[in-house]
PDB file of C-alpha atoms in Angstrom:
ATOM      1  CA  UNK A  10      34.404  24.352 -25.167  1.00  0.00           C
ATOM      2  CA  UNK A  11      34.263  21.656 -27.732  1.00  0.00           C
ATOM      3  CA  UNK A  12      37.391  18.998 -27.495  1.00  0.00           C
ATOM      4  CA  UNK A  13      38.560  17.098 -30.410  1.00  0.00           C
ATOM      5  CA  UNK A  14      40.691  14.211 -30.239  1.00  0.00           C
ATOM      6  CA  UNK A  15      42.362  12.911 -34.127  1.00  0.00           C
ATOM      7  CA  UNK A  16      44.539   9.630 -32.705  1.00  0.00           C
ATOM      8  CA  UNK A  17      45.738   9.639 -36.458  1.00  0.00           C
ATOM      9  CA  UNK A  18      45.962  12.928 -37.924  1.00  0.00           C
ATOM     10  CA  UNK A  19      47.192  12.858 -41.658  1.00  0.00           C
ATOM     11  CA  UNK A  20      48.269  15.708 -44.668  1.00  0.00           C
ATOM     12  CA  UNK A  21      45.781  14.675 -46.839  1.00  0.00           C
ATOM     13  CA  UNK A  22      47.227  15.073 -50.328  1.00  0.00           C
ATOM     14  CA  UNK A  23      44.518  15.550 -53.542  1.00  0.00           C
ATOM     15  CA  UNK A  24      45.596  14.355 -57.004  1.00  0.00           C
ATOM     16  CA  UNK A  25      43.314  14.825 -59.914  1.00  0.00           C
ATOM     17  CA  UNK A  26      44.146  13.062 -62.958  1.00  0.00           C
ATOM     18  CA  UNK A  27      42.397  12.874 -66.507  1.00  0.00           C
ATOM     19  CA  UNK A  28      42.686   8.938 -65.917  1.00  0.00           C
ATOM     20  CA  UNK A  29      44.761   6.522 -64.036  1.00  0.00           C
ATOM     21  CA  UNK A  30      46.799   4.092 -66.096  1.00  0.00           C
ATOM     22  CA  UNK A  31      48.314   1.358 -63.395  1.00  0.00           C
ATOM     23  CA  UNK A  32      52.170   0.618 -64.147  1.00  0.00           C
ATOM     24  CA  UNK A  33      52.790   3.682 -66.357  1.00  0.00           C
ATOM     25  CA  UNK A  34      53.425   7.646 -65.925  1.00  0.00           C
ATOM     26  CA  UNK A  35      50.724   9.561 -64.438  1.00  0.00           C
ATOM     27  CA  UNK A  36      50.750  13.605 -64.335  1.00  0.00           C
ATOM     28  CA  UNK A  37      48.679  15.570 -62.401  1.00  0.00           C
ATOM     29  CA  UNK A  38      46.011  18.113 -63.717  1.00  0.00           C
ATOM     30  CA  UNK A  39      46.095  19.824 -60.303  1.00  0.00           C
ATOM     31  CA  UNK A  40      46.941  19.249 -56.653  1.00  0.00           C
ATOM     32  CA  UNK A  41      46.035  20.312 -53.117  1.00  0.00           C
ATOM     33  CA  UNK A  42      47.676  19.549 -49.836  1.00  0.00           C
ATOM     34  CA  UNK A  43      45.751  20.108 -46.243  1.00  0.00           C
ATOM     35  CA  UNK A  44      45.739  18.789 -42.808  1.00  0.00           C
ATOM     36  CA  UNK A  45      43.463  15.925 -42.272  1.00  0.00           C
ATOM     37  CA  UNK A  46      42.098  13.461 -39.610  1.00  0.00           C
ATOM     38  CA  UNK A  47      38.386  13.465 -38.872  1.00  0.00           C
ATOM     39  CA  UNK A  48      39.075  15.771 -35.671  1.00  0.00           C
ATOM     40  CA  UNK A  49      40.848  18.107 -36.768  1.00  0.00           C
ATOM     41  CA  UNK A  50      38.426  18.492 -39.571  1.00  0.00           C
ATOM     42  CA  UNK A  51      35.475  19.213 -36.893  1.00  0.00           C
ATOM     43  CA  UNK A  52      37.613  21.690 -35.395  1.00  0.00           C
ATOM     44  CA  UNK A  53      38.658  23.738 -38.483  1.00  0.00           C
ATOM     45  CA  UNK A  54      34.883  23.838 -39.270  1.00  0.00           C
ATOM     46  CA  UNK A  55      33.960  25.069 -35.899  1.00  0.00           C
ATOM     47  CA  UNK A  56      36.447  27.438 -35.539  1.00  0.00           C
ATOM     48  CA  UNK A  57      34.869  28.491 -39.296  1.00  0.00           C
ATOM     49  CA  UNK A  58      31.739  28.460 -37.558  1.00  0.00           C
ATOM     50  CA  UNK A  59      33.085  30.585 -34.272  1.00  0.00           C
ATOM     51  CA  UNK A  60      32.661  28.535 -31.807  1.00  0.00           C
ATOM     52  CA  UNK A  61      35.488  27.519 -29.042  1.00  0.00           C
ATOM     53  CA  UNK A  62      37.627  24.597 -29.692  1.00  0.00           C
ATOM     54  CA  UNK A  63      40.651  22.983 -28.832  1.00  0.00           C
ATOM     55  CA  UNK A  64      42.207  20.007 -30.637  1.00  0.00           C
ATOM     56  CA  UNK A  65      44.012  17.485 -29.100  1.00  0.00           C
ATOM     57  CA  UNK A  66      45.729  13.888 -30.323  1.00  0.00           C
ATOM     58  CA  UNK A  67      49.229  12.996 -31.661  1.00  0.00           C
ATOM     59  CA  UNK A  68      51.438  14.147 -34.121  1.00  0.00           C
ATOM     60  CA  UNK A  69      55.120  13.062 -34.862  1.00  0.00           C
ATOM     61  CA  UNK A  70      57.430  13.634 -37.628  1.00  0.00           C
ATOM     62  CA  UNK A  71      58.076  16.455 -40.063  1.00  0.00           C
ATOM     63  CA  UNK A  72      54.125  15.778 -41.562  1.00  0.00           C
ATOM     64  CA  UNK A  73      53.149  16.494 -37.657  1.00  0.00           C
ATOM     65  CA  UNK A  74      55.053  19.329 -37.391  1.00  0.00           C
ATOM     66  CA  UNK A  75      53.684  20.549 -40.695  1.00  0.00           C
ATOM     67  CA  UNK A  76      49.921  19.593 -39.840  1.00  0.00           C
ATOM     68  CA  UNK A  77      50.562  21.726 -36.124  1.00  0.00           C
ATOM     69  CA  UNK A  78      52.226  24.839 -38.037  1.00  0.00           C
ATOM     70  CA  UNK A  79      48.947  24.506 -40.759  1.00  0.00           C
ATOM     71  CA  UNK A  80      46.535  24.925 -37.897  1.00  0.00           C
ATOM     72  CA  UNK A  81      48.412  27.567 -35.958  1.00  0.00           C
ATOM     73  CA  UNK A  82      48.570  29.057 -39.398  1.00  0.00           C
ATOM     74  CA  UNK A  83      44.321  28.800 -39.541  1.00  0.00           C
ATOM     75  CA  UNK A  84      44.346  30.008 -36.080  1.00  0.00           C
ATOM     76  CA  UNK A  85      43.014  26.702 -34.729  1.00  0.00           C
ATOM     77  CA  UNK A  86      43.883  26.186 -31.274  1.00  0.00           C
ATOM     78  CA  UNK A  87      45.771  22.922 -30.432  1.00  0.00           C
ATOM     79  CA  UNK A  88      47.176  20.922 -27.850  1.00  0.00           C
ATOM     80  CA  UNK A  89      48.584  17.980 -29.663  1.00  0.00           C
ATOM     81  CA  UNK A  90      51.114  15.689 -28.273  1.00  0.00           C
ATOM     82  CA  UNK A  91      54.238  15.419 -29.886  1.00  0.00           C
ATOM     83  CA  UNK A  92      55.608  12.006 -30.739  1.00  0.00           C
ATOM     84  CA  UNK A  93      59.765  11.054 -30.287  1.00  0.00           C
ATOM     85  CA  UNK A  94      59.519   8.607 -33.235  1.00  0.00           C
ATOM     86  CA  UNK A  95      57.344   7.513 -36.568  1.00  0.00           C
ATOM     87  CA  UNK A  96      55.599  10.459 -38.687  1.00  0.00           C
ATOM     88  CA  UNK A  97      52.001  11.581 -38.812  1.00  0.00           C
ATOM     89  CA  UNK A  98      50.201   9.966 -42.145  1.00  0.00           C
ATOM     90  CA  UNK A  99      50.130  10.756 -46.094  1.00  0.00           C
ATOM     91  CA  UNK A 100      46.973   9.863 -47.243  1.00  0.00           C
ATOM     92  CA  UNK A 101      46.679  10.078 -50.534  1.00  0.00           C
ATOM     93  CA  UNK A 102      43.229  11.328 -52.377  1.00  0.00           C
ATOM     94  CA  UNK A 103      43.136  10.140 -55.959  1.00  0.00           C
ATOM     95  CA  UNK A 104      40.631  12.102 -57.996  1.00  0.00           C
ATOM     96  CA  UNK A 105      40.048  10.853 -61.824  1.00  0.00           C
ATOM     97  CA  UNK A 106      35.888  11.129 -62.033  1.00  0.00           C
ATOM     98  CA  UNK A 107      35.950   8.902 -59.035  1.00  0.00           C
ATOM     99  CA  UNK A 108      37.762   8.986 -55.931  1.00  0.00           C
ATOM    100  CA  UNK A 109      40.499   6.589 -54.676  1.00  0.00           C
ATOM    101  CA  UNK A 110      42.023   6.326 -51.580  1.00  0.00           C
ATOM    102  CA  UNK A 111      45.341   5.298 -49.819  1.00  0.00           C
ATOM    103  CA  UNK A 112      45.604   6.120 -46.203  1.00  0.00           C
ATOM    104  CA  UNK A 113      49.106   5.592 -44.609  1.00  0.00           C
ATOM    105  CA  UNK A 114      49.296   3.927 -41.440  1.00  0.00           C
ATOM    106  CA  UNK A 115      50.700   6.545 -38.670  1.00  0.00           C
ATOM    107  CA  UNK A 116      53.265   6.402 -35.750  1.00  0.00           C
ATOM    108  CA  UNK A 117      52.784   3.934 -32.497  1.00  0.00           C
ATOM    109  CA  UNK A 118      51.606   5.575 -29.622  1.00  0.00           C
ATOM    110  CA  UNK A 119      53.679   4.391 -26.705  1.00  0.00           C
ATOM    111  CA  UNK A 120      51.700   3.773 -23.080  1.00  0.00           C
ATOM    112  CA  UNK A 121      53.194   6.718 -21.618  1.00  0.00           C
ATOM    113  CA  UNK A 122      52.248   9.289 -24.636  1.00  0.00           C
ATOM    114  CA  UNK A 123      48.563   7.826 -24.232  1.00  0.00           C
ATOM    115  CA  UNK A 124      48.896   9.007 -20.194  1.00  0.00           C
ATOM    116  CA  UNK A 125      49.523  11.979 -21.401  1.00  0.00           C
ATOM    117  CA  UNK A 126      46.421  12.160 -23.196  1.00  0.00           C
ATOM    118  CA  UNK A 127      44.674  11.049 -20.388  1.00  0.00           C
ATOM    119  CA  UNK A 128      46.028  13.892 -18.310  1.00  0.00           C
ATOM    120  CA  UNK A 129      44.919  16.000 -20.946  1.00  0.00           C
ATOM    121  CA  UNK A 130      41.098  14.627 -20.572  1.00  0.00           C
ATOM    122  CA  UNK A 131      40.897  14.804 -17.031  1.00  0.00           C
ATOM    123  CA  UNK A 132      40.877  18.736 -17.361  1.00  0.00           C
ATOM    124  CA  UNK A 133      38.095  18.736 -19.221  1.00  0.00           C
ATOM    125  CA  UNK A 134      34.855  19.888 -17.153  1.00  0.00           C
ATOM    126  CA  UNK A 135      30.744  19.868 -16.979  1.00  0.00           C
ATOM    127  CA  UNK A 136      29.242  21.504 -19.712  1.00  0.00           C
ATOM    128  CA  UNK A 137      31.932  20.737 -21.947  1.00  0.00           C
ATOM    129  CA  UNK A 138      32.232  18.314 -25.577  1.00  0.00           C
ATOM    130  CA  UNK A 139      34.645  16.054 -26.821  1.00  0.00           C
ATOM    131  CA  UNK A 140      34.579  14.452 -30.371  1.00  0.00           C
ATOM    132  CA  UNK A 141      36.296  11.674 -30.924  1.00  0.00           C
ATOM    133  CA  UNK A 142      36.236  10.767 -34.238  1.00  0.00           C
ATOM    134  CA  UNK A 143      37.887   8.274 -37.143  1.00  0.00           C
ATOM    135  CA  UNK A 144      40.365   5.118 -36.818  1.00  0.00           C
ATOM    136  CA  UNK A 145      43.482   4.508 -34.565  1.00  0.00           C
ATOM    137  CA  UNK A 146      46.827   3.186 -35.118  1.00  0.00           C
ATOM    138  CA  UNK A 147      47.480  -0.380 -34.698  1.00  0.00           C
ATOM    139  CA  UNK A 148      49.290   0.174 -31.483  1.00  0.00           C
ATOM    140  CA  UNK A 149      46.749   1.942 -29.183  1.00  0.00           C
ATOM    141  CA  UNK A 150      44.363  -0.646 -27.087  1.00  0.00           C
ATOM    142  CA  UNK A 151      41.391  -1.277 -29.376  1.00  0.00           C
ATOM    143  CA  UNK A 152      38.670  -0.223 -26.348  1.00  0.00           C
ATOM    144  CA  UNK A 153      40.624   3.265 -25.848  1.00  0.00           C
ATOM    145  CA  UNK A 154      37.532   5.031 -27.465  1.00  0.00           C
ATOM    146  CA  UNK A 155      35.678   2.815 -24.189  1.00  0.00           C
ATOM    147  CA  UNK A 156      38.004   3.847 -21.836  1.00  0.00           C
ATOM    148  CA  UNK A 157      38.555   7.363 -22.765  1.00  0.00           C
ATOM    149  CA  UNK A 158      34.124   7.405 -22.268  1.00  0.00           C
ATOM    150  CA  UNK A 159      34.048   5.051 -19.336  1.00  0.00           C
ATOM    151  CA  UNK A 160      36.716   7.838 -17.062  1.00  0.00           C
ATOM    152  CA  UNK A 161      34.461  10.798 -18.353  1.00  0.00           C
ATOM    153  CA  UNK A 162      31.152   8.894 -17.288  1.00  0.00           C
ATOM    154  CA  UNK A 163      29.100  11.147 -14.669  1.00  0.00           C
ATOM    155  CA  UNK A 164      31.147  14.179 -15.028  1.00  0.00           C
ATOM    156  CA  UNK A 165      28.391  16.444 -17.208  1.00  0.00           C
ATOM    157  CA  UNK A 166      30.543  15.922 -20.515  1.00  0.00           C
ATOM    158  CA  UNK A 167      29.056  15.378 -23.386  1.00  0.00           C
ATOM    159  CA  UNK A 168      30.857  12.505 -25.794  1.00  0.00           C
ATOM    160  CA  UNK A 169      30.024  12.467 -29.537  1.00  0.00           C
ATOM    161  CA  UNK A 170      31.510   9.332 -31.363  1.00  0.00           C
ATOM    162  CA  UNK A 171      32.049   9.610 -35.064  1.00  0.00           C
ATOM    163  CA  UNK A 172      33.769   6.217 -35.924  1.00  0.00           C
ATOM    164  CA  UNK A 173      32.643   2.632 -37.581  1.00  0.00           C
ATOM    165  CA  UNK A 174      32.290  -0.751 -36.286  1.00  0.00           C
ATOM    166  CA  UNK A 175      33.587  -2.045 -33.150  1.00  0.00           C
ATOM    167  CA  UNK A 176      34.937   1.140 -32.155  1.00  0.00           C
ATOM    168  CA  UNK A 177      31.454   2.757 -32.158  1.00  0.00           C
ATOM    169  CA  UNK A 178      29.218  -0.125 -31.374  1.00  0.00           C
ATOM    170  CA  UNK A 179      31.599  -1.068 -28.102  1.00  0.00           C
ATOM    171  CA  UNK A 180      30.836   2.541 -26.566  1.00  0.00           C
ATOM    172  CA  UNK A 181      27.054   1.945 -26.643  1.00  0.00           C
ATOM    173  CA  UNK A 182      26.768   1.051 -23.741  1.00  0.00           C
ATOM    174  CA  UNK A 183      28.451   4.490 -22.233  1.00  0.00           C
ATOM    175  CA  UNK A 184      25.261   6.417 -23.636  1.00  0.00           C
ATOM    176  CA  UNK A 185      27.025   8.585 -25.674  1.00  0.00           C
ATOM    177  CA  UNK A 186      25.368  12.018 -26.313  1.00  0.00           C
ATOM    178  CA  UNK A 187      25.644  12.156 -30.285  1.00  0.00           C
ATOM    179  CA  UNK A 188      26.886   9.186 -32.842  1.00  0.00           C
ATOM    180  CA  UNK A 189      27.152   9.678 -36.534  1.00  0.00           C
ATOM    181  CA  UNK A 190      27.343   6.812 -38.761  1.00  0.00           C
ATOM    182  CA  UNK A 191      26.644   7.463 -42.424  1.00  0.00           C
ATOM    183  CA  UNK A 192      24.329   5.100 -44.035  1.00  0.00           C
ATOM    184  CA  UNK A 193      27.031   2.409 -45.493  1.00  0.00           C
ATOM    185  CA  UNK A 194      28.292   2.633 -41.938  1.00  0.00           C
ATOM    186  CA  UNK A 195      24.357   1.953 -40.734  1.00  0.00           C
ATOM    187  CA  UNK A 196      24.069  -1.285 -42.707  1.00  0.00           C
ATOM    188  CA  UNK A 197      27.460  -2.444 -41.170  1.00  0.00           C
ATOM    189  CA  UNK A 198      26.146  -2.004 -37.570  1.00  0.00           C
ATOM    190  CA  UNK A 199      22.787  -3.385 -38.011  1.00  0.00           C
ATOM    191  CA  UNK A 200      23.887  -6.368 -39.959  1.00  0.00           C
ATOM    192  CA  UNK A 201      21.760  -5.512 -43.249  1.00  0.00           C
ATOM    193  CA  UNK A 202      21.562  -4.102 -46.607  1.00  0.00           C
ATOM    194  CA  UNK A 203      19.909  -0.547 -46.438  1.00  0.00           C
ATOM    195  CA  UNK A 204      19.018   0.915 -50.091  1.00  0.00           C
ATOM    196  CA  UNK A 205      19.674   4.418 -51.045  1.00  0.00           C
ATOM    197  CA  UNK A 206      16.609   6.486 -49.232  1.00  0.00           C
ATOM    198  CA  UNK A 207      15.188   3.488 -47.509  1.00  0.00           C
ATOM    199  CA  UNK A 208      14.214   5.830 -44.498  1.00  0.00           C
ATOM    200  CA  UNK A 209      12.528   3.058 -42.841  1.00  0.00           C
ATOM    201  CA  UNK A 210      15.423   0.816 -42.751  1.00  0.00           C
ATOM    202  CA  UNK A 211      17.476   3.643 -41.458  1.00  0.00           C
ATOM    203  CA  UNK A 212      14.814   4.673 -38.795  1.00  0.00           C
ATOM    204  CA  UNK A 213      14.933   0.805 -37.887  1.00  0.00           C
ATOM    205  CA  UNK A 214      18.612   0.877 -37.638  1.00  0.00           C
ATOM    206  CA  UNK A 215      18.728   3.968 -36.058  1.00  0.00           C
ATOM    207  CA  UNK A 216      16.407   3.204 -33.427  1.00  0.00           C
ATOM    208  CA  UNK A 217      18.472  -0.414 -32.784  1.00  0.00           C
ATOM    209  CA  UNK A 218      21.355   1.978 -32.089  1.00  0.00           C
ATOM    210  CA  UNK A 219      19.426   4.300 -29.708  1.00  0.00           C
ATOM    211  CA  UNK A 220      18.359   1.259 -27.671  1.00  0.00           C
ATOM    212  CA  UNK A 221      21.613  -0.244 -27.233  1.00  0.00           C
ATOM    213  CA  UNK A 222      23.084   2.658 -25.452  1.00  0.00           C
ATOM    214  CA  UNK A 223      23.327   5.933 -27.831  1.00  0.00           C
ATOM    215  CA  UNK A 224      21.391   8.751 -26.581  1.00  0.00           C
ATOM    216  CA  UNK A 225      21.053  10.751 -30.433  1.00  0.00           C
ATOM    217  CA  UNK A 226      21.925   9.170 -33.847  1.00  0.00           C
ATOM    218  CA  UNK A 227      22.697  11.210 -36.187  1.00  0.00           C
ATOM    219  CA  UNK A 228      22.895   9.580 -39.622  1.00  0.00           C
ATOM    220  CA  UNK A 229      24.476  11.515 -42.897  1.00  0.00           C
ATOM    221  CA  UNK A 230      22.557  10.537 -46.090  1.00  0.00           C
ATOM    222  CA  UNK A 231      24.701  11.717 -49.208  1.00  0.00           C
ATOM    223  CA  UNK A 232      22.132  13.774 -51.001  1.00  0.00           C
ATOM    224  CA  UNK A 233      19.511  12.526 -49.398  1.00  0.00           C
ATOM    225  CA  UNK A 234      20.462  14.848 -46.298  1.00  0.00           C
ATOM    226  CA  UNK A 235      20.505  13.374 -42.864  1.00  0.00           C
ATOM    227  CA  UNK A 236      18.411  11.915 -40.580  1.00  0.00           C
ATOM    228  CA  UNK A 237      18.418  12.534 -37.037  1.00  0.00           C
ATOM    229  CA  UNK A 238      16.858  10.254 -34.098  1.00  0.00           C
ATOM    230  CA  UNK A 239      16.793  12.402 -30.687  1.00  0.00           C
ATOM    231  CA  UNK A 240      17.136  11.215 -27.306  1.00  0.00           C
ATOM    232  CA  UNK A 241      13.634  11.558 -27.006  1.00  0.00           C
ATOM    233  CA  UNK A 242      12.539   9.524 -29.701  1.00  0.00           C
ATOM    234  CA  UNK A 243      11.606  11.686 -32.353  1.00  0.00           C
ATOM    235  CA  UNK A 244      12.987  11.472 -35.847  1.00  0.00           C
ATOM    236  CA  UNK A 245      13.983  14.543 -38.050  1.00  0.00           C
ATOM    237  CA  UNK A 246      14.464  14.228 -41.871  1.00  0.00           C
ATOM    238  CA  UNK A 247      16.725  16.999 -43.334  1.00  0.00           C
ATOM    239  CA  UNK A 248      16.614  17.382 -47.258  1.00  0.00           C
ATOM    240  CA  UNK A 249      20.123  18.399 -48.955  1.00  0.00           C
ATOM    241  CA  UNK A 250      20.157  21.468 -50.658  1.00  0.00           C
ATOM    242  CA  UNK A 251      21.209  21.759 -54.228  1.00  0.00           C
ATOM    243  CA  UNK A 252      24.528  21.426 -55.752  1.00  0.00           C
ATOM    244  CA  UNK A 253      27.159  19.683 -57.295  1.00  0.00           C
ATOM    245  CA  UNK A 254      29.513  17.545 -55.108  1.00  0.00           C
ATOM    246  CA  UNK A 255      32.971  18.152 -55.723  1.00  0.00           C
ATOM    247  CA  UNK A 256      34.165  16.242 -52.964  1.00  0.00           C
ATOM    248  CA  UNK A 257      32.900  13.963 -49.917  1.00  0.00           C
ATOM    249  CA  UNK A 258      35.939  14.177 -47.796  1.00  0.00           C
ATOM    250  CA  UNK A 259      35.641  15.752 -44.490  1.00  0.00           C
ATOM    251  CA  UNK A 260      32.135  16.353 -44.995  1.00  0.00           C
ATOM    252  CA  UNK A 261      30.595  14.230 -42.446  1.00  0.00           C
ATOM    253  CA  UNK A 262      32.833  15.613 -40.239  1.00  0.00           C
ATOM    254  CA  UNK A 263      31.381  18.795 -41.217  1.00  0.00           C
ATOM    255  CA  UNK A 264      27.970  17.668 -40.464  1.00  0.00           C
ATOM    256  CA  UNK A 265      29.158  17.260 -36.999  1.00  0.00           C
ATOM    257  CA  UNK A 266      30.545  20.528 -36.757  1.00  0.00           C
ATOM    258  CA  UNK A 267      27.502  22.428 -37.954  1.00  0.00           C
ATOM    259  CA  UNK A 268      24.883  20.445 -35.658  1.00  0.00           C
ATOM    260  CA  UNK A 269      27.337  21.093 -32.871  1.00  0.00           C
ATOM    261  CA  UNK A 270      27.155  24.150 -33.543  1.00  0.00           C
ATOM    262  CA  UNK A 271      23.503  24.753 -34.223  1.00  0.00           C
ATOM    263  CA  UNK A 272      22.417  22.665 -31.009  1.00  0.00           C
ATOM    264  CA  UNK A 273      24.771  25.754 -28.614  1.00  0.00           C
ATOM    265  CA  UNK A 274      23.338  28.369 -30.622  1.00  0.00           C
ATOM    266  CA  UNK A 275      19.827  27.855 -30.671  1.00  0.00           C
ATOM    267  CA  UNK A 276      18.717  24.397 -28.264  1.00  0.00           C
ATOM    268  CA  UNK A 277      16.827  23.072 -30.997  1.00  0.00           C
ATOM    269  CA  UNK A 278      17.853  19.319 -32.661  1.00  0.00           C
ATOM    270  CA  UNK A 279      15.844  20.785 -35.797  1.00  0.00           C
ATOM    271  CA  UNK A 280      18.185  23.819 -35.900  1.00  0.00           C
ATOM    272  CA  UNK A 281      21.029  21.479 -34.979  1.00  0.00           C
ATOM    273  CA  UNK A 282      19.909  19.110 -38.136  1.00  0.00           C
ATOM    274  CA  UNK A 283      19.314  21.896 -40.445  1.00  0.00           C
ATOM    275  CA  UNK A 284      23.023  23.746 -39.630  1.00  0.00           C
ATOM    276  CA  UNK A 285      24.791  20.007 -39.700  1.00  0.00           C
ATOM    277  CA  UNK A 286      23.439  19.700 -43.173  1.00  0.00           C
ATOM    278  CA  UNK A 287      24.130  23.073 -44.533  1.00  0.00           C
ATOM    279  CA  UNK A 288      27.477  22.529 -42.866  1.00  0.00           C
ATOM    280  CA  UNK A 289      27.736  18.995 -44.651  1.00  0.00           C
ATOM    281  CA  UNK A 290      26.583  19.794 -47.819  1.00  0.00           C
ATOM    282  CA  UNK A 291      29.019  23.282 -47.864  1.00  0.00           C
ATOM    283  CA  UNK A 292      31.847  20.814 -47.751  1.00  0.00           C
ATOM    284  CA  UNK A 293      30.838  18.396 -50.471  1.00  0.00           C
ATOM    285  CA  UNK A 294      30.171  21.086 -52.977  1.00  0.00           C
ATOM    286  CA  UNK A 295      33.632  23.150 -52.494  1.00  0.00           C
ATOM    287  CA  UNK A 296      37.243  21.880 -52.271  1.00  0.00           C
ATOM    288  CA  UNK A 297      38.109  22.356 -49.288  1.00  0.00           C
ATOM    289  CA  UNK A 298      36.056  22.449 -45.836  1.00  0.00           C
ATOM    290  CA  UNK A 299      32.996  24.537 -45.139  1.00  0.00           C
ATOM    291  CA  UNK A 300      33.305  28.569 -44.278  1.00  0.00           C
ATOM    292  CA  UNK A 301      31.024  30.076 -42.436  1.00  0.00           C
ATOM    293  CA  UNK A 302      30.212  32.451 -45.510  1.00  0.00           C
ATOM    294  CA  UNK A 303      28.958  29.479 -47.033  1.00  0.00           C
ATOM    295  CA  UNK A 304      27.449  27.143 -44.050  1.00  0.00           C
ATOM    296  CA  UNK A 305      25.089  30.294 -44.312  1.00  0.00           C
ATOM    297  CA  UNK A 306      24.403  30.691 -47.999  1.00  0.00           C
ATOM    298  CA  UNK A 307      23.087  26.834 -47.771  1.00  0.00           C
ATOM    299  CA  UNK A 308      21.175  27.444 -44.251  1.00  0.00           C
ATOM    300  CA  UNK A 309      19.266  30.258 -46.148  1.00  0.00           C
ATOM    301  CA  UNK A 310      17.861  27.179 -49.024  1.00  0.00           C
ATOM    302  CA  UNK A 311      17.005  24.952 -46.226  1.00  0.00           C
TER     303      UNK A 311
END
């Protein structure tokens, strides 16, 4: 079973304009509206993909209730904890030729709801995965991602961390099984300026990574594919396939999804890399997240 855990799930609500004119009347060409947070994304993908998983993380509000009957409605099973006050996030996607963001903040997580979570994490067993992926509200303890990997250390579990900064670098030293930075999120970490396709920069960031603590890096290149570092020190380069990106969001969680699920299916990291970039790329070029129909179309050009 693969666990996901979204602290700070979200509707995520599209809006493409012609242009943007700040201070004036904007209408929309067209719209979309779909549950968000980087976990929940992995899950939707791997249930896409057919694999077992079970998300898990907070809601609260009417948006949480909405996001919970969206992904009972996509037959995604859930275990999220309900919140008694706040709401779950809007974040807004502005599309206008480029894309614009505004992410809401989220509800505070009281101590006890956070127990709960706990509770929740202690049933998870050997052989298992949990993802924890993207930001967390202002009011959880900024190690939680270090204490949530510190009480699963020795049980057989294995922890992927898709997040930025502190919260990834800090759970280093835990060994996690998987990390996925993209490459803006490389530079950050290592301290420098990476171009676009500088594979030896990346393979020199990548590799500081791996020696501080992370057992595979995994690092999404845009459409220059992704570049994977294994735990036993041998780095795979993945070409994108073709296409036309219609939008980025939710596909590096995507990328996670599909080398998740490549890795169970087959024991190979080049199968693993190959799937996570089909999976990635199947995203980017549709608008909305990656079916399996189409994770397979792009595995077939790889």
């Amino acid at each position: 079973m693969i666990y996901t855990v979204t602290f700070n799930p979200a509707l995520d609500y599209a809006v493409y304009l012609d242009t943007l004119e700040m201070g004036a009347l904007n209408r929309t060409r067209s719209e979309s509206l779909r549950c968000g947070g980087k976990g929940i994304n992995v899950s939707i993908v791997l249930c896409n993909l057919g694999m077992e998983t079970e998300a898990l993380g907070f809601l609260a509000g009417f948006t949480g209730q909405g996001i919970a009957r969206w992904l009972e409605q996509m037959a995604v099973p859930s275990d999220f904890i309900m919140l008694p006050d706040g709401m779950s996030r809007i974040n807004i996607k502005l599309k206008t030729g480029v894309e614009t963001e505004i992410n809401g903040q989220g509800p505070d997580i009281p101590p006890q709801a956070l127990e709960a979570l706990f509770d929740k994490l202690d049933r998870i067993s050997r052989g298992d995965t949990l993802v924890l992926a993207g930001s967390i509200p202002a009011s959880l303890p900024v190690d939680i991602y270090e204490r949530i990997l510190s009480r699963l250390s020795g049980r057989g579990v294995r922890c992927v961390v898709d997040a930025s900064g502190p919260l990834l670098l800090n759970v280093l030293p835990y060994h996690p099984f998987l990390i996925k930075p993209n490459e803006a999120e490389l530079s950050e970490l290592c301290g420098v300026s990476l171009s676009a396709g500088d594979l030896p920069g990346i393979k020199a960031c990548a590799a500081r990574l791996q020696e501080q603590g992370a057992r595979n890096v995994l690092v999404s290149l845009g459409p220059n594919g992704a570049l994977l570092l294994t735990e036993e020190g041998k780095f795979l380069h993945q070409e994108a396939p073709d296409g036309t990106v219609c939008n980025s969001v939710g596909a590096g969680d995507s990328m996670v999804a599909g080398f998740l699920t490549g890795l169970h299916l087959t024991g190979s990291y080049r199968e693993a890399l190959r799937m996570g970039t089909a999976a990635g790329s199947a995203t980017a070029f549709s608008d909305h997240l990656a079916t399996r129909r189409e994770v397979e179309q792009l595995l077939n050009t790889l």
